[in-house]
PDB file of C-alpha atoms in Angstrom:
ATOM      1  CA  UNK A   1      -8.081 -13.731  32.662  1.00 93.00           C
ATOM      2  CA  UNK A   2      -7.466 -14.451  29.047  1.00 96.00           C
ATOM      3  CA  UNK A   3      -9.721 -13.244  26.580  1.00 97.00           C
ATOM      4  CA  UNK A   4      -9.706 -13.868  22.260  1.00 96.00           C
ATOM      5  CA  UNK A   5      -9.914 -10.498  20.489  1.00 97.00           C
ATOM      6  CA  UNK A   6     -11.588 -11.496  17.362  1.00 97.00           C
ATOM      7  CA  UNK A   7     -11.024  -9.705  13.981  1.00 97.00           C
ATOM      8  CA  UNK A   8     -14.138  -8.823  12.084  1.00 97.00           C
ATOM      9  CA  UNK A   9     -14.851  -8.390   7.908  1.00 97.00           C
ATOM     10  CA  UNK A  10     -17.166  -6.278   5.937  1.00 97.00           C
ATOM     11  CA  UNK A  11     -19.354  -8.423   3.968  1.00 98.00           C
ATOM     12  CA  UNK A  12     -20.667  -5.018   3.004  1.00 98.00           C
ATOM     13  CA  UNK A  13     -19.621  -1.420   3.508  1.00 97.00           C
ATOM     14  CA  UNK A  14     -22.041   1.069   1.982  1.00 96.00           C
ATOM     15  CA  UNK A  15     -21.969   5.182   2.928  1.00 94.00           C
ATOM     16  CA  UNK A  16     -25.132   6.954   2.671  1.00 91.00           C
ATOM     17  CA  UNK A  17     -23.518  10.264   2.638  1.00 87.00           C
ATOM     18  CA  UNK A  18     -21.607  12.870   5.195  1.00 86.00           C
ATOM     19  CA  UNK A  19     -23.564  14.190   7.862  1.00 86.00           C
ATOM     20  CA  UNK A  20     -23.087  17.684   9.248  1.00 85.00           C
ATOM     21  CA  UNK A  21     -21.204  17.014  12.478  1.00 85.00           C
ATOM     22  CA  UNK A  22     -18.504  15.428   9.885  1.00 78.00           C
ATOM     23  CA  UNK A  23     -19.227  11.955  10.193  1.00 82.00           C
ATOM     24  CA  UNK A  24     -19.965   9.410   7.526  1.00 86.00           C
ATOM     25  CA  UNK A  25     -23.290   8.106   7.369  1.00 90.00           C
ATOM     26  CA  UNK A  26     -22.625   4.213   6.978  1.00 93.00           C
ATOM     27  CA  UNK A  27     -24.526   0.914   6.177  1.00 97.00           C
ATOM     28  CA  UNK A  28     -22.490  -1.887   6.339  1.00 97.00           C
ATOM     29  CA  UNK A  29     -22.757  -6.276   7.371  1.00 98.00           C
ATOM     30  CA  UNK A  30     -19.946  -7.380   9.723  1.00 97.00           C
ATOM     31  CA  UNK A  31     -18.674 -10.472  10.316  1.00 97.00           C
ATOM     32  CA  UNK A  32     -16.831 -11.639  13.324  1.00 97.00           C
ATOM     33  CA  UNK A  33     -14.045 -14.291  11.880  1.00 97.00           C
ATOM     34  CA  UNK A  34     -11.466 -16.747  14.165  1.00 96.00           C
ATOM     35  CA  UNK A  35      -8.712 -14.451  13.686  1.00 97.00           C
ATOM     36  CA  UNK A  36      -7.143 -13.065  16.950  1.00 97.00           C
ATOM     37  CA  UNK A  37      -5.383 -11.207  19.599  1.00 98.00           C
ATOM     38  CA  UNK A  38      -5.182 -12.166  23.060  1.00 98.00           C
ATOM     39  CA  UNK A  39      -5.376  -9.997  26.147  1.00 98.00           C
ATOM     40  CA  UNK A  40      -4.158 -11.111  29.232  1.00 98.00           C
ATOM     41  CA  UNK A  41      -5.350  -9.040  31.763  1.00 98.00           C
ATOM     42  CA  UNK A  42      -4.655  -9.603  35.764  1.00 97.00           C
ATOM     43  CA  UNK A  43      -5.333  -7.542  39.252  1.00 97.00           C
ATOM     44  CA  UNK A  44      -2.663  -5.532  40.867  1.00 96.00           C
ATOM     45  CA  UNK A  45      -2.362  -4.417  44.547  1.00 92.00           C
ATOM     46  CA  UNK A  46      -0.664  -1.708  43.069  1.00 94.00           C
ATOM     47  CA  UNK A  47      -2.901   1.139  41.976  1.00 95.00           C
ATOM     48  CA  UNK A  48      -2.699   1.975  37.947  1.00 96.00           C
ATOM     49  CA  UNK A  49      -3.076   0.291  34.122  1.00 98.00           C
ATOM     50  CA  UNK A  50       0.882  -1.252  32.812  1.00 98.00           C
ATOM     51  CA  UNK A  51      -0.014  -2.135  29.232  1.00 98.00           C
ATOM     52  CA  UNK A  52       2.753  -4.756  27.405  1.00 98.00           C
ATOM     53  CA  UNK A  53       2.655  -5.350  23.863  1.00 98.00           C
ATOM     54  CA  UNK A  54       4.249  -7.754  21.416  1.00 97.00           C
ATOM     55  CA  UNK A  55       4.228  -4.887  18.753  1.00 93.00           C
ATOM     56  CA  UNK A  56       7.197  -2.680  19.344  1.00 93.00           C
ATOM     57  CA  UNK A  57       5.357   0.156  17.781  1.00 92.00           C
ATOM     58  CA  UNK A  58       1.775   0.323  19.353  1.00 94.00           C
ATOM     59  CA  UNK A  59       1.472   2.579  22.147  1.00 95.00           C
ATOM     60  CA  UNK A  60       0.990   1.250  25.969  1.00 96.00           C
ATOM     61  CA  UNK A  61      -0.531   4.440  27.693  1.00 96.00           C
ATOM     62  CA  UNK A  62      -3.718   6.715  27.181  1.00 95.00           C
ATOM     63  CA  UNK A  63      -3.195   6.686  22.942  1.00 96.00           C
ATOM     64  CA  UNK A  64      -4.371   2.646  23.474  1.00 97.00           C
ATOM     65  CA  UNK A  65      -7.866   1.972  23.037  1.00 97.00           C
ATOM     66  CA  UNK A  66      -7.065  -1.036  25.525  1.00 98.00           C
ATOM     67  CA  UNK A  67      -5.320   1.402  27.809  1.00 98.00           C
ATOM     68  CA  UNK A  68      -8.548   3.414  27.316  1.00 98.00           C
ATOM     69  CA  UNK A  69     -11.430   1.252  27.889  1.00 98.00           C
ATOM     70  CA  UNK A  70      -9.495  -0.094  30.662  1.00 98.00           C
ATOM     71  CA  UNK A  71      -9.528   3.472  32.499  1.00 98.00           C
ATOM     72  CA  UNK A  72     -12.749   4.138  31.816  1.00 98.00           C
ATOM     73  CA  UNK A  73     -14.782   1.701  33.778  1.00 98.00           C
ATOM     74  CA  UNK A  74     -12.184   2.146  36.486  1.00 97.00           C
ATOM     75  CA  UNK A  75     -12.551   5.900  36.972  1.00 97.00           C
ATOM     76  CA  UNK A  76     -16.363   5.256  36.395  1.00 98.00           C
ATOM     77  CA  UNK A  77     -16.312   2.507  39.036  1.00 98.00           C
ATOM     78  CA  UNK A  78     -13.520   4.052  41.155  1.00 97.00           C
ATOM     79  CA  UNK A  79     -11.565   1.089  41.359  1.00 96.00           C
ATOM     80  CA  UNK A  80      -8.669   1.737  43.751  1.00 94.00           C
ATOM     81  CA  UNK A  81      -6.662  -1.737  42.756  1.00 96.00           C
ATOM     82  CA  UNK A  82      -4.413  -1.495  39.773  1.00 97.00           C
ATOM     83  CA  UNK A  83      -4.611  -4.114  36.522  1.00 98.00           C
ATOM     84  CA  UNK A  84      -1.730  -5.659  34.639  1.00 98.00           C
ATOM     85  CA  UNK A  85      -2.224  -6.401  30.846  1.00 98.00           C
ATOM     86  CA  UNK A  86      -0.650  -7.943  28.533  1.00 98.00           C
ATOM     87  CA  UNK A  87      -1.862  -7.977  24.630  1.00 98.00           C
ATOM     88  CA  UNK A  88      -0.310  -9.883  21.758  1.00 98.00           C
ATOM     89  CA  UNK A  89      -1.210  -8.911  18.465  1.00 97.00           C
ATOM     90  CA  UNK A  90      -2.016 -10.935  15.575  1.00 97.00           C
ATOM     91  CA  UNK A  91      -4.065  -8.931  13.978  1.00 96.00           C
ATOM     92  CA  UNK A  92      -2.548  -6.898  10.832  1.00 93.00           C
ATOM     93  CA  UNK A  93      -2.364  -3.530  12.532  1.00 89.00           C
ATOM     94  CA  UNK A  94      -4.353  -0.768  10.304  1.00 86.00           C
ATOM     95  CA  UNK A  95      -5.651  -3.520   8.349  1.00 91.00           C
ATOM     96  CA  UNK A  96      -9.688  -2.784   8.092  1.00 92.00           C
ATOM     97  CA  UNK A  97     -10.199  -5.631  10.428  1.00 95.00           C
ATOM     98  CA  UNK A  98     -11.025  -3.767  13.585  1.00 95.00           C
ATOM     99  CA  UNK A  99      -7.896  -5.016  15.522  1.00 95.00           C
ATOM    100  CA  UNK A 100      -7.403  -2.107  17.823  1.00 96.00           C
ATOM    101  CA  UNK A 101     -11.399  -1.871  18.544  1.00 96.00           C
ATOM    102  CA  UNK A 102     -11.472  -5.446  19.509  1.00 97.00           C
ATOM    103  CA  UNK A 103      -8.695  -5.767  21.497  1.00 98.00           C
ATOM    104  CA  UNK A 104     -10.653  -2.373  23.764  1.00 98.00           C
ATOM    105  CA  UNK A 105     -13.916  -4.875  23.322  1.00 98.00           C
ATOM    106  CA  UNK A 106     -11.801  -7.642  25.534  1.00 98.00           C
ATOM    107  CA  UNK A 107     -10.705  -4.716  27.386  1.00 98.00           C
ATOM    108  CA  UNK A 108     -13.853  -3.480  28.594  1.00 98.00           C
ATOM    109  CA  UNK A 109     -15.453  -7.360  28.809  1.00 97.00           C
ATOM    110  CA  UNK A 110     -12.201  -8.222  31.028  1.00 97.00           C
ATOM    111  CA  UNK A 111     -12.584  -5.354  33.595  1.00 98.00           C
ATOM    112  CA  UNK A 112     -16.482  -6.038  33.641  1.00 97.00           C
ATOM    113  CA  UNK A 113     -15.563  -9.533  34.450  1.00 96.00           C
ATOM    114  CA  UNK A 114     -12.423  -9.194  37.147  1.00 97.00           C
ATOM    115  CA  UNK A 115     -14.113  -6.607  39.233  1.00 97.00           C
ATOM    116  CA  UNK A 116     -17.665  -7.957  39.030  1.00 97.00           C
ATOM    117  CA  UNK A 117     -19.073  -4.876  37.709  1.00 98.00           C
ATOM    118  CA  UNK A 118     -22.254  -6.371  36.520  1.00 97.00           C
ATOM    119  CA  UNK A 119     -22.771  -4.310  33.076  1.00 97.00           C
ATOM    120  CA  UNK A 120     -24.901  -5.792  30.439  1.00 96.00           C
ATOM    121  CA  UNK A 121     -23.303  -6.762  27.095  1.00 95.00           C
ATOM    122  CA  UNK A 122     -25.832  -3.332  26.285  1.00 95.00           C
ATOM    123  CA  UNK A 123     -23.747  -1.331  29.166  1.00 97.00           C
ATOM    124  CA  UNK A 124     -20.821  -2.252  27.640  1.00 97.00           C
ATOM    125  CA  UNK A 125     -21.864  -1.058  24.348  1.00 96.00           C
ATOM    126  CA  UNK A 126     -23.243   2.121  25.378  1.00 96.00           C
ATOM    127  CA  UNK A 127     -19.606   3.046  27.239  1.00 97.00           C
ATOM    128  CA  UNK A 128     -17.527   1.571  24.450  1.00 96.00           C
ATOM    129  CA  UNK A 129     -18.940   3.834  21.598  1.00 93.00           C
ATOM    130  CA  UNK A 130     -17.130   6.670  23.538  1.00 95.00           C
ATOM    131  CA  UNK A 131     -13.801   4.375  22.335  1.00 96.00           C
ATOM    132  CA  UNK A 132     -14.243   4.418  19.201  1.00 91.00           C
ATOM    133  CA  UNK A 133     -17.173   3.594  16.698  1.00 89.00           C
ATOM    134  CA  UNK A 134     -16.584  -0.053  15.698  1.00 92.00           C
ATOM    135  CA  UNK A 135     -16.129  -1.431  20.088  1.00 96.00           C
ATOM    136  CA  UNK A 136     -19.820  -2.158  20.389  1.00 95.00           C
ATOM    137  CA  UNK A 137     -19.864  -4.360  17.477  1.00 96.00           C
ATOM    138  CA  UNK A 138     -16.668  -5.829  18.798  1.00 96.00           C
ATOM    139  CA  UNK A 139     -18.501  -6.521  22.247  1.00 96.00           C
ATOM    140  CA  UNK A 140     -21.615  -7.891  19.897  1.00 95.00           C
ATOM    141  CA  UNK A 141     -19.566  -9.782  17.745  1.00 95.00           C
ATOM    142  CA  UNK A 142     -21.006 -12.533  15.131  1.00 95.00           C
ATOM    143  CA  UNK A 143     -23.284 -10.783  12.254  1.00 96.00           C
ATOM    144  CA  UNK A 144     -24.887  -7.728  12.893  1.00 97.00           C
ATOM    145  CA  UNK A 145     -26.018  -4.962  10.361  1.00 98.00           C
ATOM    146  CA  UNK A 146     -24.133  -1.421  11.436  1.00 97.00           C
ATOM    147  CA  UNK A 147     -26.142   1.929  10.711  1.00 96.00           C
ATOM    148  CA  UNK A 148     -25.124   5.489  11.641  1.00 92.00           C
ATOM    149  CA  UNK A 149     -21.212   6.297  12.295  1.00 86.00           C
ATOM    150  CA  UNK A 150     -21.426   1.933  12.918  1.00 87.00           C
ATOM    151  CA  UNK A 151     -22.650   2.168  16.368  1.00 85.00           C
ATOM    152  CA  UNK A 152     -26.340   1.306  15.346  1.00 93.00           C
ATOM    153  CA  UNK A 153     -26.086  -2.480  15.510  1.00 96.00           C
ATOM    154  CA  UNK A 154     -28.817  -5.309  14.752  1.00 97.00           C
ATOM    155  CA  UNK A 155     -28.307  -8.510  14.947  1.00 95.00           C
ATOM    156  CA  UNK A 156     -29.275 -10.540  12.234  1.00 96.00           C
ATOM    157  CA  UNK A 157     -29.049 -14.607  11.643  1.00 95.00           C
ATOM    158  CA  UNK A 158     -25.928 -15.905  11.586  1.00 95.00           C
ATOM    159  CA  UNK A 159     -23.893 -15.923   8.308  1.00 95.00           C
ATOM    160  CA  UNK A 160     -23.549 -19.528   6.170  1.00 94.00           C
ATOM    161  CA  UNK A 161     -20.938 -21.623   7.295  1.00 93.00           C
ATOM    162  CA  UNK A 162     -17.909 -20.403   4.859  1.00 97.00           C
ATOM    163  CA  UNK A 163     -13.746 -20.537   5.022  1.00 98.00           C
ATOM    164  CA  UNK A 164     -11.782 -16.992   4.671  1.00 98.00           C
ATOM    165  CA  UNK A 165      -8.621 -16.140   3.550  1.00 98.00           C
ATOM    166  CA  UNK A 166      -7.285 -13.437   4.963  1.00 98.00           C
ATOM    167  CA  UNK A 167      -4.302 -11.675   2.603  1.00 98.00           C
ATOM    168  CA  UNK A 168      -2.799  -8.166   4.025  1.00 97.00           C
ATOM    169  CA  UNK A 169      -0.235  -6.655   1.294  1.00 98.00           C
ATOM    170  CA  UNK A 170       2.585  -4.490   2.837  1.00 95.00           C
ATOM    171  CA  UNK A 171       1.054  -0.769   2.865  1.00 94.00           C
ATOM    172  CA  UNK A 172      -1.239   0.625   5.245  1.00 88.00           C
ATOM    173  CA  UNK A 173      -4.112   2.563   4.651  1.00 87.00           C
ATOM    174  CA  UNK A 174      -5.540   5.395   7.235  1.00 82.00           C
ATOM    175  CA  UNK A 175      -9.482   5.543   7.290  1.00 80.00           C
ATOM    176  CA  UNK A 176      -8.776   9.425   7.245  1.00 82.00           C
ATOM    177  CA  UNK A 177      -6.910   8.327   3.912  1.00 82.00           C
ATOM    178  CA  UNK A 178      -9.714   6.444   2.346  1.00 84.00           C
ATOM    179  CA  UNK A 179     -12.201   9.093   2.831  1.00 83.00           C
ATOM    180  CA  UNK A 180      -9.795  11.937   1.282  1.00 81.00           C
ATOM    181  CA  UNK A 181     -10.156   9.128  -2.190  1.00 79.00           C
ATOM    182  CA  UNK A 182     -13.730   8.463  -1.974  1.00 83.00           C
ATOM    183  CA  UNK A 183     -15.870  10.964  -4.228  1.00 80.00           C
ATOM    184  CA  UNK A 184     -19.836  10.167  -3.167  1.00 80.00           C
ATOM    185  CA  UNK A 185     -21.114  11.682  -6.249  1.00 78.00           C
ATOM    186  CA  UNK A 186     -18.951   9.574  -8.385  1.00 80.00           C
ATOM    187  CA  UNK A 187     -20.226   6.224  -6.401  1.00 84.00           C
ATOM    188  CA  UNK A 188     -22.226   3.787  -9.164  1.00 81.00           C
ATOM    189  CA  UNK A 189     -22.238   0.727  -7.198  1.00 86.00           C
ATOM    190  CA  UNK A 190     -23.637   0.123  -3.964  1.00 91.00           C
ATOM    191  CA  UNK A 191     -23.789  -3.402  -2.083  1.00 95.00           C
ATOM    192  CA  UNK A 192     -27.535  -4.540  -2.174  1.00 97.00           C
ATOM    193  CA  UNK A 193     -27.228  -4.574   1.889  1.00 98.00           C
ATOM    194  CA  UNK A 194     -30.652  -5.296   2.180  1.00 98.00           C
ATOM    195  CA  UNK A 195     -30.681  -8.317  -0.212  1.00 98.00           C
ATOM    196  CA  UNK A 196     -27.657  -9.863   1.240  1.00 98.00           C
ATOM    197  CA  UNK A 197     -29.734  -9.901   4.849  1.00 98.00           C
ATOM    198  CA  UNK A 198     -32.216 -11.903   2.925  1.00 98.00           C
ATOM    199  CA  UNK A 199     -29.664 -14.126   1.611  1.00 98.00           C
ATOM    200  CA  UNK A 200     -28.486 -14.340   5.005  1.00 97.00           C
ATOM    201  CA  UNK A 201     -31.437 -15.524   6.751  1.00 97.00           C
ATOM    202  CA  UNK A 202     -32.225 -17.962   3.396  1.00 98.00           C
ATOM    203  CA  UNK A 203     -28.463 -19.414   4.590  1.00 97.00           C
ATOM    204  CA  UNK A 204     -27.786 -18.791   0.499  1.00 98.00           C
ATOM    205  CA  UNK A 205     -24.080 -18.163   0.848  1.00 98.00           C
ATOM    206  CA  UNK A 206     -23.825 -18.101  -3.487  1.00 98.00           C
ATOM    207  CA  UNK A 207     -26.427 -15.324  -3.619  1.00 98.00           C
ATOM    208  CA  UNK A 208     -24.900 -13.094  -0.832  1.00 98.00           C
ATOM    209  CA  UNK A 209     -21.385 -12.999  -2.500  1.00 98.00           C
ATOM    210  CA  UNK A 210     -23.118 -11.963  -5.470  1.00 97.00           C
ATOM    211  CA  UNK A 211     -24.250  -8.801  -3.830  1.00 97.00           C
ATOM    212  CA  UNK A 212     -21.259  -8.162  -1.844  1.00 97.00           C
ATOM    213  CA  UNK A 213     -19.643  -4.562  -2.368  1.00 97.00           C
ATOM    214  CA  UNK A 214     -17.294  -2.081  -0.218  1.00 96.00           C
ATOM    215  CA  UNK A 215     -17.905   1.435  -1.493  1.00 95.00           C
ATOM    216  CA  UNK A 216     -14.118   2.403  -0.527  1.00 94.00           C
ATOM    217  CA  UNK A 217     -12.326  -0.287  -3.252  1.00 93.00           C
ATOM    218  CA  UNK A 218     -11.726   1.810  -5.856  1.00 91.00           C
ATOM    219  CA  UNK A 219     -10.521   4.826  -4.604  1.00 90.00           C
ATOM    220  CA  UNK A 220      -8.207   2.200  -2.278  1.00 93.00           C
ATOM    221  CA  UNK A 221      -7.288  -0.023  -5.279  1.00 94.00           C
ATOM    222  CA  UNK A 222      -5.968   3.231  -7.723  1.00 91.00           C
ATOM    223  CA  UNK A 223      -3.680   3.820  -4.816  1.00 92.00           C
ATOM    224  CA  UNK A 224      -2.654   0.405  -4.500  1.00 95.00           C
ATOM    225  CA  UNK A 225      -3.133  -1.859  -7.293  1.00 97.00           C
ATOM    226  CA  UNK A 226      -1.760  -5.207  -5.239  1.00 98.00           C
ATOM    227  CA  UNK A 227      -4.837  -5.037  -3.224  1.00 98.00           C
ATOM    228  CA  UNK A 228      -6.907  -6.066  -6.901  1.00 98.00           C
ATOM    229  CA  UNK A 229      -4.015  -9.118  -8.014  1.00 98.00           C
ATOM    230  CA  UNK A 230      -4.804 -10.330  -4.308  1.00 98.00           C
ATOM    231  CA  UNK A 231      -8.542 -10.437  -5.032  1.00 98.00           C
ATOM    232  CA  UNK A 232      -8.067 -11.267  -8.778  1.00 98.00           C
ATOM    233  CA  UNK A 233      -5.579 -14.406  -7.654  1.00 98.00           C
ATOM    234  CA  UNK A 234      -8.319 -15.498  -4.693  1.00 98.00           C
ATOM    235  CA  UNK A 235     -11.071 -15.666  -7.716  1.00 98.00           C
ATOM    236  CA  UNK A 236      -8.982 -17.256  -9.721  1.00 98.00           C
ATOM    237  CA  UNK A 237      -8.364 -20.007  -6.761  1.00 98.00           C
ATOM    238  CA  UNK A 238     -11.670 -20.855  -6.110  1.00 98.00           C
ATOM    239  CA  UNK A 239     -12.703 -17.943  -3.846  1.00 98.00           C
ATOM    240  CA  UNK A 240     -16.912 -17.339  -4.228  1.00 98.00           C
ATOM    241  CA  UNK A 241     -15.771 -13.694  -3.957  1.00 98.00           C
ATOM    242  CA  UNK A 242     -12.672 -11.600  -2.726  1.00 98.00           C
ATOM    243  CA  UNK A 243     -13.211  -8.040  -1.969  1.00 98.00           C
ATOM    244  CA  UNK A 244     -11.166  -5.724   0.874  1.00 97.00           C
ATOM    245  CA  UNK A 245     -12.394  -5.457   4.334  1.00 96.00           C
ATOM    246  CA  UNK A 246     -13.077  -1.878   5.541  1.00 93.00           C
ATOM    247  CA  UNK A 247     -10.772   0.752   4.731  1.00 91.00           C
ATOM    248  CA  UNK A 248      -8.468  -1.811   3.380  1.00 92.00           C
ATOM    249  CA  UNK A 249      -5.765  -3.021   2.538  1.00 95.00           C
ATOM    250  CA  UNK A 250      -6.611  -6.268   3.726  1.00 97.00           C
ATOM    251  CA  UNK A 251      -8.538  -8.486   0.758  1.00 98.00           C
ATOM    252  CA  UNK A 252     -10.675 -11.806   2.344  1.00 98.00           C
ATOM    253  CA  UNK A 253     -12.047 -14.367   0.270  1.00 98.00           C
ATOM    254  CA  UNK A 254     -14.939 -16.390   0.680  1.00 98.00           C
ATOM    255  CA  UNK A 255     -14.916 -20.406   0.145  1.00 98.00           C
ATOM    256  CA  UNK A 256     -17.099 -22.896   0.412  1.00 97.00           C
ATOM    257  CA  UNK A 257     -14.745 -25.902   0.136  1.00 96.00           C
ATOM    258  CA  UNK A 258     -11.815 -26.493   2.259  1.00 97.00           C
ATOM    259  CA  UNK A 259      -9.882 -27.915  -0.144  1.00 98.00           C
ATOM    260  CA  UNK A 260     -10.289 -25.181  -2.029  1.00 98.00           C
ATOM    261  CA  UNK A 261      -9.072 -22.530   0.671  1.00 98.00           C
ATOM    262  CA  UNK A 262      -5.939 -24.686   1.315  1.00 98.00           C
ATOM    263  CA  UNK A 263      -5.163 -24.422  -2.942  1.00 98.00           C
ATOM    264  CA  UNK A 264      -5.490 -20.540  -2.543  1.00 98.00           C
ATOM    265  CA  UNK A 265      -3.866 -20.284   0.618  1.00 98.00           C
ATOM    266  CA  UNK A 266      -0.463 -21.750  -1.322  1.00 98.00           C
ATOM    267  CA  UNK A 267      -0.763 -20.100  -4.691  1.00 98.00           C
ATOM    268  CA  UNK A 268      -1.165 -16.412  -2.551  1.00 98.00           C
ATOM    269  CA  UNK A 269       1.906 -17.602  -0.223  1.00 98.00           C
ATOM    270  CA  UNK A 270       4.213 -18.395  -3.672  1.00 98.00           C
ATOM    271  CA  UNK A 271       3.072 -15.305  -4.822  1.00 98.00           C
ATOM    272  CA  UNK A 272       4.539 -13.093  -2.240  1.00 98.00           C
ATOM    273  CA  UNK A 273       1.775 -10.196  -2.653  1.00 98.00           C
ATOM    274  CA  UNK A 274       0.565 -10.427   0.631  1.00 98.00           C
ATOM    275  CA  UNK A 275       2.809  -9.847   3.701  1.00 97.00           C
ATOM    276  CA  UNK A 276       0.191 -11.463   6.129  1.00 97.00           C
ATOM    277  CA  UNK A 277      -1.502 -14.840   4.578  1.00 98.00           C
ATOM    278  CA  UNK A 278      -3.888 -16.621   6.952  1.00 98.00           C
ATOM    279  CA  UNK A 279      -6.297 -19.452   6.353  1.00 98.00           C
ATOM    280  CA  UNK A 280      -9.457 -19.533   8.739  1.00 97.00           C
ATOM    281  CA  UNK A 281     -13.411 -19.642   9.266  1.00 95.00           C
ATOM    282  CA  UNK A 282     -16.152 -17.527   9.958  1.00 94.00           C
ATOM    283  CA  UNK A 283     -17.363 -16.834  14.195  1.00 90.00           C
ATOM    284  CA  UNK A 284     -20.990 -18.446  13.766  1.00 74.00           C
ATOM    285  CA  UNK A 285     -21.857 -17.865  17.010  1.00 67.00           C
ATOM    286  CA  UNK A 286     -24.213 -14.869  17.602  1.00 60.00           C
ATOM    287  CA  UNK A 287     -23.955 -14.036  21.635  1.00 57.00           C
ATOM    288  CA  UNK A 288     -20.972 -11.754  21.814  1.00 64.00           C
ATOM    289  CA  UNK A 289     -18.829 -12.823  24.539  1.00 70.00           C
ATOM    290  CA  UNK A 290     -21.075 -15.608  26.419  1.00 53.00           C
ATOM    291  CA  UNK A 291     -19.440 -18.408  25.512  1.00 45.00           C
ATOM    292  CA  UNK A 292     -15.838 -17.388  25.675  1.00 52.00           C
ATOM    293  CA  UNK A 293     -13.610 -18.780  27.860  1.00 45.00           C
TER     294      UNK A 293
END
């Protein structure tokens, strides 16, 4: 069984405040884009998970959230064959895109699937939040509103047909790291979440970049000023709006216009600020998994 681990975008990424087990109160719209891994996973005779991946550095045992969703439903389930899976990553590692929670999403979709577990997509969801916060929304997929720590997911219509640019610089950022530089108090703009929904469901893709905001960017951006020439170049290309997706670094722009996206796609390759440079669209398709073959 192969299955697409789609990388998702923050259209907006608000925090309420801290709440007292430690957590961060969030708000935030995601977006499911057609950017992805692929995990190849098959049934063994032999008992066990082997995890191969493309990426010399990501682990391949229990510190894998693949590895991890994997065991999960097969302790739960007490599966007594073995699985064999395979992942290659295209997804910027510790990028803000979710890579790592998506790729445990096709995890947990695959096993359902090969061992005809019968769980819900809401199953799922309920078992993947022990993974890690953003796995239900990768199980969800499409464009959902996240409340809480991001497990609290609505759907809501499907975004305006759009092109993204995806443009990754060469540093990483920790989400333990972008915390440590975000002061709450010191906060003056917040996305208008609620108005973007609106401008959502009135398919107004101009008004929605308007309101567009992640609450992390400037803490993010003092640390790394190459994340704001990426945006700044995007704008200046044509992009409705360029901001960085979760706890960064990775900048996406917004176009309308193909032609357009192809123009910035060249002027941020010649400019050699971004190690990871990819031209694509936005996953339109509210209903998680159902479709995918």
């Amino acid at each position: 069984m192969r299955l697409r681990a789609l990388a998702k975008i923050n259209l907006g990424l608000d925090i309420l405040g801290k709440r007292a087990d430690g957590y961060h109160e969030v708000r935030m719209i995601m977006q499911t884009i057609q950017m992805y891994d692929v995990l190849e996973i098959r049934r063994t005779e032999k008992p066990g998970i082997t995890l191969s991946v493309n990426v010399p550095f990501v682990p391949t045992d229990e510190r894998n959230l693949v590895y991890k969703a994997a065991q999960m439903l097969m302790e739960e389930f007490q599966i007594q064959e073995g699985i064999s899976m395979k992942l290659d990553k295209f997804i910027p590692v510790a990028a803000g895109m979710a890579g790592g929670s998506s790729d445990a999403a096709a995890a947990f979709v695959g096993v359902n699937r090969l061992f005809h577990l019968g769980l819900s997509e809401e199953e799922l969801m309920k078992r993947a939040v022990k993974v890690g916060a953003d796995v239900p929304y990768c199980i969800m997929r499409g464009t959902a509103l996240a409340e809480g720590i991001g497990e609290k997911l609505t759907r809501i219509s499907p975004m305006p047909k759009s092109y993204i640019l995806i443009g990754k610089p060469g540093v990483t950022v920790s989400t333990k790291m972008a915390y440590e530089n975000l002061n709450l108090e010191a906060i003056e703009d917040h996305p208008d979440i609620d108005g973007m929904i609106r401008d959502i469901q009135n398919e107004d893709l101009y008004e929605m970049t308007k309101k567009m905001g992640n609450v992390f960017e400037p803490g993010i951006i003092r640390e790394y000023p190459v994340i704001e020439e990426i945006k700044n170049l995007m704008e200046e290309n044509g992009a409705l709006r360029a901001m960085m997706s979760g706890s960064g670094p990775t900048v996406f722009g917004i176009f309308d216009d193909k032609e357009k996206l192809k123009k910035a796609t060249a002027k941020l390759k010649e400019s050699k600020l971004a190690r990871t440079v990819f031209a694509t669209e936005i996953f339109n398709r509210n209903g998680g998994y159902t479709n995918d073959k």
